[in-house]
Amino acid sequence: MTSISKPILLSPPHFSDEELKYVKQAFGQEWIAGRGENLDELEGALSNFLGIDHVVALNSGTAAIHLALVLLGIKRGDVVLCSTFTFAASANPIVYQGAEPVFIDSESETWNMDPELLVKAIDELIKIGKKPKAIIFVHVYGMPGKIEEVANICNHFQIPLIEDAAEALGATRKGKKVGTFGDLGVYSFNDNKIITTSGGGALVSNNGDWIERARFLASQSRDRTNYYQHSAIGYNYVMSNIAASIGRGQMEVLQDRIEKRREIFAYYKERLGQIEGVKFLEELPGVYCNRWLTTLLIDREITSVSAETLRFELEQVSIESRLLWNPMHRQPIYQEKQYFDNGISDHLFSSGLCLPSGSNMGAADLERVTDAVLKVLDQVTRS
Ligand SMILES: *Cc1c(COP(=O)(O)O)cnc(C)c1O
């Protein structure tokens, strides 16, 4: 008996009953666009949750990274260091500013930027008179990287630190939320992130002047005059009040969503973690990962199955999975750029896979995915 199975997606949106309530409220108040109560409430909820004073909600995470660079005065010819193992949106805003991205490889314990390689890059660049003007450090898949070490390095060299925590909302290191260690932190509420506003992001900082400036730049840099006057180039980056209404509802269930994703990880690890040649990404002591996506590494020598074969076979049974990030130094748009290499991100890309991790997955979905993985890896399911 064959039937077309319902697709299981990688990380679809998961709403509660609250979002529509706030959206309706926004309609009632005729605050569809522009600043409204829900935007204030969302920023307040984020500030509370993150334990940081200043938050501006924007229309994407990419916009937040771009504004961070604008605030830091990054301009044509400046060098900005960036994690290579990430999504392209981490690096593209460097190029929007006409600056030069230089990519840094990962360490193997968290898959994020390697502090040792970072020091080496800074030293070498300073030697040739190209001291980096900023660092964009990414926490991939919700796993906190070695951010304290990196913050110390940035302090030592007096280089501003931007944390791209787009995938890591709610993840912590020693109880402190990632995204709040650097000078500026970035979050995304895109539709496949841990919570969504349909599309959106936020920029956070302990520096209130910066966030106030970001608010000004994000709303076309309109001066406080009775007519239209602009003393700076502006951007249209403000989050709409409708998107914020969705976000306000999502904030109420954020911790539940994180806990559910952590349960999904635990389930996968329980059922697949014993297979020889399959490895999961573990938390270091003192680290709390939001498990945005459960990822695994497959040793092809041992399993005779590549990550791409597994992805393809899962697709045949309507299960969406995804290879790990294709590092920036391998991208056609960036392959000419300078890159500090230790081989780790290349290895991750060639051997890793993200499994479906949406917080709305049920027990049957999880069983279906693990059974399918076991079947491809030719393992007998014992019951
Ligand atoms: C999603 C994502 C972004 C971009 O966020 P958008 O809201 O989609 O613009 C940036 N960096 C990383 C690491 C991401 O995963």
mmCIF file with all atom_site columns, C-alpha atoms in Angstrom, residues 173-311:
data_model
loop_
_atom_site.group_PDB
_atom_site.id
_atom_site.type_symbol
_atom_site.label_atom_id
_atom_site.label_alt_id
_atom_site.label_comp_id
_atom_site.label_asym_id
_atom_site.label_entity_id
_atom_site.label_seq_id
_atom_site.pdbx_PDB_ins_code
_atom_site.Cartn_x
_atom_site.Cartn_y
_atom_site.Cartn_z
_atom_site.occupancy
_atom_site.B_iso_or_equiv
_atom_site.pdbx_formal_charge
_atom_site.auth_seq_id
_atom_site.auth_comp_id
_atom_site.auth_asym_id
_atom_site.auth_atom_id
_atom_site.pdbx_PDB_model_num
ATOM 1   C CA . ARG A 1 173 ? 26.441 30.881 27.520 1.00 0.00 ? 173 ARG A CA 1
ATOM 2   C CA . LYS A 1 174 ? 26.763 30.819 31.316 1.00 0.00 ? 174 LYS A CA 1
ATOM 3   C CA . GLY A 1 175 ? 23.189 32.088 31.501 1.00 0.00 ? 175 GLY A CA 1
ATOM 4   C CA . LYS A 1 176 ? 23.820 35.131 29.324 1.00 0.00 ? 176 LYS A CA 1
ATOM 5   C CA . LYS A 1 177 ? 21.892 35.333 26.051 1.00 0.00 ? 177 LYS A CA 1
ATOM 6   C CA . VAL A 1 178 ? 24.000 35.207 22.907 1.00 0.00 ? 178 VAL A CA 1
ATOM 7   C CA . GLY A 1 179 ? 23.620 38.365 20.878 1.00 0.00 ? 179 GLY A CA 1
ATOM 8   C CA . THR A 1 180 ? 24.262 40.447 24.013 1.00 0.00 ? 180 THR A CA 1
ATOM 9   C CA . PHE A 1 181 ? 28.015 39.815 24.352 1.00 0.00 ? 181 PHE A CA 1
ATOM 10  C CA . GLY A 1 182 ? 29.075 42.085 21.493 1.00 0.00 ? 182 GLY A CA 1
ATOM 11  C CA . ASP A 1 183 ? 28.736 45.808 20.815 1.00 0.00 ? 183 ASP A CA 1
ATOM 12  C CA . LEU A 1 184 ? 25.697 45.104 18.653 1.00 0.00 ? 184 LEU A CA 1
ATOM 13  C CA . GLY A 1 185 ? 23.540 41.989 18.355 1.00 0.00 ? 185 GLY A CA 1
ATOM 14  C CA . VAL A 1 186 ? 21.303 40.826 15.520 1.00 0.00 ? 186 VAL A CA 1
ATOM 15  C CA . TYR A 1 187 ? 18.242 38.539 15.476 1.00 0.00 ? 187 TYR A CA 1
ATOM 16  C CA . SER A 1 188 ? 15.983 37.339 12.663 1.00 0.00 ? 188 SER A CA 1
ATOM 17  C CA . PHE A 1 189 ? 12.272 36.530 12.638 1.00 0.00 ? 189 PHE A CA 1
ATOM 18  C CA . ASN A 1 190 ? 12.233 35.162 9.118  1.00 0.00 ? 190 ASN A CA 1
ATOM 19  C CA . ASP A 1 191 ? 9.600  32.496 8.481  1.00 0.00 ? 191 ASP A CA 1
ATOM 20  C CA . ASN A 1 192 ? 11.844 29.510 9.155  1.00 0.00 ? 192 ASN A CA 1
ATOM 21  C CA . LYS A 1 193 ? 13.527 30.826 12.292 1.00 0.00 ? 193 LYS A CA 1
ATOM 22  C CA . ILE A 1 194 ? 12.622 29.719 15.826 1.00 0.00 ? 194 ILE A CA 1
ATOM 23  C CA . ILE A 1 195 ? 9.890  32.375 15.983 1.00 0.00 ? 195 ILE A CA 1
ATOM 24  C CA . THR A 1 196 ? 8.662  34.505 13.115 1.00 0.00 ? 196 THR A CA 1
ATOM 25  C CA . THR A 1 197 ? 6.989  37.821 12.346 1.00 0.00 ? 197 THR A CA 1
ATOM 26  C CA . SER A 1 198 ? 6.548  36.566 8.723  1.00 0.00 ? 198 SER A CA 1
ATOM 27  C CA . GLY A 1 199 ? 9.697  38.563 8.010  1.00 0.00 ? 199 GLY A CA 1
ATOM 28  C CA . GLY A 1 200 ? 11.615 40.685 10.452 1.00 0.00 ? 200 GLY A CA 1
ATOM 29  C CA . GLY A 1 201 ? 14.622 41.199 12.643 1.00 0.00 ? 201 GLY A CA 1
ATOM 30  C CA . ALA A 1 202 ? 16.012 43.167 15.539 1.00 0.00 ? 202 ALA A CA 1
ATOM 31  C CA . LEU A 1 203 ? 19.152 45.069 16.420 1.00 0.00 ? 203 LEU A CA 1
ATOM 32  C CA . VAL A 1 204 ? 20.149 45.277 20.101 1.00 0.00 ? 204 VAL A CA 1
ATOM 33  C CA . SER A 1 205 ? 22.831 47.029 22.110 1.00 0.00 ? 205 SER A CA 1
ATOM 34  C CA . ASN A 1 206 ? 23.707 48.341 25.546 1.00 0.00 ? 206 ASN A CA 1
ATOM 35  C CA . ASN A 1 207 ? 24.474 51.613 23.816 1.00 0.00 ? 207 ASN A CA 1
ATOM 36  C CA . GLY A 1 208 ? 21.210 53.589 23.717 1.00 0.00 ? 208 GLY A CA 1
ATOM 37  C CA . ASP A 1 209 ? 22.607 56.260 21.388 1.00 0.00 ? 209 ASP A CA 1
ATOM 38  C CA . TRP A 1 210 ? 23.351 53.658 18.739 1.00 0.00 ? 210 TRP A CA 1
ATOM 39  C CA . ILE A 1 211 ? 19.865 52.145 18.891 1.00 0.00 ? 211 ILE A CA 1
ATOM 40  C CA . GLU A 1 212 ? 18.289 55.599 18.747 1.00 0.00 ? 212 GLU A CA 1
ATOM 41  C CA . ARG A 1 213 ? 20.450 56.375 15.715 1.00 0.00 ? 213 ARG A CA 1
ATOM 42  C CA . ALA A 1 214 ? 19.440 53.015 14.151 1.00 0.00 ? 214 ALA A CA 1
ATOM 43  C CA . ARG A 1 215 ? 15.758 53.930 14.629 1.00 0.00 ? 215 ARG A CA 1
ATOM 44  C CA . PHE A 1 216 ? 16.377 57.223 12.832 1.00 0.00 ? 216 PHE A CA 1
ATOM 45  C CA . LEU A 1 217 ? 18.316 55.620 9.952  1.00 0.00 ? 217 LEU A CA 1
ATOM 46  C CA . ALA A 1 218 ? 15.700 52.849 9.618  1.00 0.00 ? 218 ALA A CA 1
ATOM 47  C CA . SER A 1 219 ? 12.888 55.344 9.053  1.00 0.00 ? 219 SER A CA 1
ATOM 48  C CA . GLN A 1 220 ? 14.456 57.217 6.109  1.00 0.00 ? 220 GLN A CA 1
ATOM 49  C CA . SER A 1 221 ? 16.488 59.514 8.399  1.00 0.00 ? 221 SER A CA 1
ATOM 50  C CA . ARG A 1 222 ? 13.762 62.136 8.583  1.00 0.00 ? 222 ARG A CA 1
ATOM 51  C CA . ASP A 1 223 ? 14.869 65.118 10.602 1.00 0.00 ? 223 ASP A CA 1
ATOM 52  C CA . ARG A 1 224 ? 12.462 66.561 13.188 1.00 0.00 ? 224 ARG A CA 1
ATOM 53  C CA . THR A 1 225 ? 11.224 69.367 10.964 1.00 0.00 ? 225 THR A CA 1
ATOM 54  C CA . ASN A 1 226 ? 7.722  70.252 9.783  1.00 0.00 ? 226 ASN A CA 1
ATOM 55  C CA . TYR A 1 227 ? 8.755  69.615 6.186  1.00 0.00 ? 227 TYR A CA 1
ATOM 56  C CA . TYR A 1 228 ? 10.779 66.762 4.729  1.00 0.00 ? 228 TYR A CA 1
ATOM 57  C CA . GLN A 1 229 ? 14.434 67.232 5.524  1.00 0.00 ? 229 GLN A CA 1
ATOM 58  C CA . HIS A 1 230 ? 17.170 64.606 5.541  1.00 0.00 ? 230 HIS A CA 1
ATOM 59  C CA . SER A 1 231 ? 20.626 65.157 6.959  1.00 0.00 ? 231 SER A CA 1
ATOM 60  C CA . ALA A 1 232 ? 21.712 61.544 6.450  1.00 0.00 ? 232 ALA A CA 1
ATOM 61  C CA . ILE A 1 233 ? 21.042 58.816 3.876  1.00 0.00 ? 233 ILE A CA 1
ATOM 62  C CA . GLY A 1 234 ? 18.145 56.805 5.234  1.00 0.00 ? 234 GLY A CA 1
ATOM 63  C CA . TYR A 1 235 ? 16.764 53.310 4.866  1.00 0.00 ? 235 TYR A CA 1
ATOM 64  C CA . ASN A 1 236 ? 13.286 51.811 4.861  1.00 0.00 ? 236 ASN A CA 1
ATOM 65  C CA . TYR A 1 237 ? 13.987 49.155 7.475  1.00 0.00 ? 237 TYR A CA 1
ATOM 66  C CA . VAL A 1 238 ? 11.255 49.627 10.102 1.00 0.00 ? 238 VAL A CA 1
ATOM 67  C CA . MET A 1 239 ? 9.174  46.616 11.099 1.00 0.00 ? 239 MET A CA 1
ATOM 68  C CA . SER A 1 240 ? 5.474  47.143 10.393 1.00 0.00 ? 240 SER A CA 1
ATOM 69  C CA . ASN A 1 241 ? 3.050  47.109 13.287 1.00 0.00 ? 241 ASN A CA 1
ATOM 70  C CA . ILE A 1 242 ? 1.262  44.115 11.724 1.00 0.00 ? 242 ILE A CA 1
ATOM 71  C CA . ALA A 1 243 ? 4.476  42.078 11.639 1.00 0.00 ? 243 ALA A CA 1
ATOM 72  C CA . ALA A 1 244 ? 5.129  43.203 15.216 1.00 0.00 ? 244 ALA A CA 1
ATOM 73  C CA . SER A 1 245 ? 1.653  41.965 16.208 1.00 0.00 ? 245 SER A CA 1
ATOM 74  C CA . ILE A 1 246 ? 2.625  38.472 15.042 1.00 0.00 ? 246 ILE A CA 1
ATOM 75  C CA . GLY A 1 247 ? 5.937  38.819 16.883 1.00 0.00 ? 247 GLY A CA 1
ATOM 76  C CA . ARG A 1 248 ? 4.242  39.897 20.088 1.00 0.00 ? 248 ARG A CA 1
ATOM 77  C CA . GLY A 1 249 ? 2.192  36.690 20.089 1.00 0.00 ? 249 GLY A CA 1
ATOM 78  C CA . GLN A 1 250 ? 5.245  34.594 19.206 1.00 0.00 ? 250 GLN A CA 1
ATOM 79  C CA . MET A 1 251 ? 7.235  36.031 22.112 1.00 0.00 ? 251 MET A CA 1
ATOM 80  C CA . GLU A 1 252 ? 4.659  34.559 24.502 1.00 0.00 ? 252 GLU A CA 1
ATOM 81  C CA . VAL A 1 253 ? 5.469  31.040 23.273 1.00 0.00 ? 253 VAL A CA 1
ATOM 82  C CA . LEU A 1 254 ? 9.190  31.473 22.561 1.00 0.00 ? 254 LEU A CA 1
ATOM 83  C CA . GLN A 1 255 ? 10.451 29.482 25.547 1.00 0.00 ? 255 GLN A CA 1
ATOM 84  C CA . ASP A 1 256 ? 8.018  26.630 24.726 1.00 0.00 ? 256 ASP A CA 1
ATOM 85  C CA . ARG A 1 257 ? 9.292  26.604 21.148 1.00 0.00 ? 257 ARG A CA 1
ATOM 86  C CA . ILE A 1 258 ? 12.897 26.347 22.329 1.00 0.00 ? 258 ILE A CA 1
ATOM 87  C CA . GLU A 1 259 ? 12.073 23.525 24.723 1.00 0.00 ? 259 GLU A CA 1
ATOM 88  C CA . LYS A 1 260 ? 10.208 21.656 21.988 1.00 0.00 ? 260 LYS A CA 1
ATOM 89  C CA . ARG A 1 261 ? 13.164 21.966 19.616 1.00 0.00 ? 261 ARG A CA 1
ATOM 90  C CA . ARG A 1 262 ? 15.474 20.702 22.329 1.00 0.00 ? 262 ARG A CA 1
ATOM 91  C CA . GLU A 1 263 ? 13.169 17.686 22.787 1.00 0.00 ? 263 GLU A CA 1
ATOM 92  C CA . ILE A 1 264 ? 13.320 17.057 19.048 1.00 0.00 ? 264 ILE A CA 1
ATOM 93  C CA . PHE A 1 265 ? 17.110 17.057 19.213 1.00 0.00 ? 265 PHE A CA 1
ATOM 94  C CA . ALA A 1 266 ? 17.031 14.666 22.179 1.00 0.00 ? 266 ALA A CA 1
ATOM 95  C CA . TYR A 1 267 ? 14.713 12.308 20.310 1.00 0.00 ? 267 TYR A CA 1
ATOM 96  C CA . TYR A 1 268 ? 16.910 12.213 17.201 1.00 0.00 ? 268 TYR A CA 1
ATOM 97  C CA . LYS A 1 269 ? 20.011 11.690 19.281 1.00 0.00 ? 269 LYS A CA 1
ATOM 98  C CA . GLU A 1 270 ? 18.371 8.915  21.265 1.00 0.00 ? 270 GLU A CA 1
ATOM 99  C CA . ARG A 1 271 ? 17.347 7.018  18.148 1.00 0.00 ? 271 ARG A CA 1
ATOM 100 C CA . LEU A 1 272 ? 20.239 7.812  15.801 1.00 0.00 ? 272 LEU A CA 1
ATOM 101 C CA . GLY A 1 273 ? 23.110 8.626  18.132 1.00 0.00 ? 273 GLY A CA 1
ATOM 102 C CA . GLN A 1 274 ? 24.286 5.031  18.512 1.00 0.00 ? 274 GLN A CA 1
ATOM 103 C CA . ILE A 1 275 ? 24.887 4.486  14.815 1.00 0.00 ? 275 ILE A CA 1
ATOM 104 C CA . GLU A 1 276 ? 28.549 4.172  14.020 1.00 0.00 ? 276 GLU A CA 1
ATOM 105 C CA . GLY A 1 277 ? 29.615 7.038  11.771 1.00 0.00 ? 277 GLY A CA 1
ATOM 106 C CA . VAL A 1 278 ? 26.809 9.403  12.849 1.00 0.00 ? 278 VAL A CA 1
ATOM 107 C CA . LYS A 1 279 ? 27.594 12.301 15.177 1.00 0.00 ? 279 LYS A CA 1
ATOM 108 C CA . PHE A 1 280 ? 25.532 15.076 16.744 1.00 0.00 ? 280 PHE A CA 1
ATOM 109 C CA . LEU A 1 281 ? 26.657 18.560 17.753 1.00 0.00 ? 281 LEU A CA 1
ATOM 110 C CA . GLU A 1 282 ? 26.945 18.597 21.551 1.00 0.00 ? 282 GLU A CA 1
ATOM 111 C CA . GLU A 1 283 ? 26.768 21.500 23.986 1.00 0.00 ? 283 GLU A CA 1
ATOM 112 C CA . LEU A 1 284 ? 29.969 22.519 25.772 1.00 0.00 ? 284 LEU A CA 1
ATOM 113 C CA . PRO A 1 285 ? 29.690 22.948 29.572 1.00 0.00 ? 285 PRO A CA 1
ATOM 114 C CA . GLY A 1 286 ? 27.680 26.056 30.502 1.00 0.00 ? 286 GLY A CA 1
ATOM 115 C CA . VAL A 1 287 ? 26.068 26.278 27.082 1.00 0.00 ? 287 VAL A CA 1
ATOM 116 C CA . TYR A 1 288 ? 22.348 26.189 26.267 1.00 0.00 ? 288 TYR A CA 1
ATOM 117 C CA . CYS A 1 289 ? 21.597 25.707 22.559 1.00 0.00 ? 289 CYS A CA 1
ATOM 118 C CA . ASN A 1 290 ? 18.161 26.632 21.195 1.00 0.00 ? 290 ASN A CA 1
ATOM 119 C CA . ARG A 1 291 ? 18.422 23.670 18.757 1.00 0.00 ? 291 ARG A CA 1
ATOM 120 C CA . TRP A 1 292 ? 16.935 25.738 15.965 1.00 0.00 ? 292 TRP A CA 1
ATOM 121 C CA . LEU A 1 293 ? 17.887 22.916 13.621 1.00 0.00 ? 293 LEU A CA 1
ATOM 122 C CA . THR A 1 294 ? 19.106 19.465 14.619 1.00 0.00 ? 294 THR A CA 1
ATOM 123 C CA . THR A 1 295 ? 22.222 18.733 12.587 1.00 0.00 ? 295 THR A CA 1
ATOM 124 C CA . LEU A 1 296 ? 24.207 15.546 12.170 1.00 0.00 ? 296 LEU A CA 1
ATOM 125 C CA . LEU A 1 297 ? 27.514 14.595 10.615 1.00 0.00 ? 297 LEU A CA 1
ATOM 126 C CA . ILE A 1 298 ? 27.824 11.405 8.604  1.00 0.00 ? 298 ILE A CA 1
ATOM 127 C CA . ASP A 1 299 ? 31.141 9.677  8.110  1.00 0.00 ? 299 ASP A CA 1
ATOM 128 C CA . ARG A 1 300 ? 30.787 8.321  4.611  1.00 0.00 ? 300 ARG A CA 1
ATOM 129 C CA . GLU A 1 301 ? 33.730 5.944  5.038  1.00 0.00 ? 301 GLU A CA 1
ATOM 130 C CA . ILE A 1 302 ? 31.857 4.173  7.805  1.00 0.00 ? 302 ILE A CA 1
ATOM 131 C CA . THR A 1 303 ? 28.212 4.415  6.694  1.00 0.00 ? 303 THR A CA 1
ATOM 132 C CA . SER A 1 304 ? 28.782 4.309  2.893  1.00 0.00 ? 304 SER A CA 1
ATOM 133 C CA . VAL A 1 305 ? 26.129 7.033  2.667  1.00 0.00 ? 305 VAL A CA 1
ATOM 134 C CA . SER A 1 306 ? 26.924 10.683 1.953  1.00 0.00 ? 306 SER A CA 1
ATOM 135 C CA . ALA A 1 307 ? 24.992 13.593 3.435  1.00 0.00 ? 307 ALA A CA 1
ATOM 136 C CA . GLU A 1 308 ? 23.713 14.406 -0.058 1.00 0.00 ? 308 GLU A CA 1
ATOM 137 C CA . THR A 1 309 ? 22.523 10.823 -0.608 1.00 0.00 ? 309 THR A CA 1
ATOM 138 C CA . LEU A 1 310 ? 20.658 10.928 2.678  1.00 0.00 ? 310 LEU A CA 1
ATOM 139 C CA . ARG A 1 311 ? 19.126 14.308 1.749  1.00 0.00 ? 311 ARG A CA 1
#
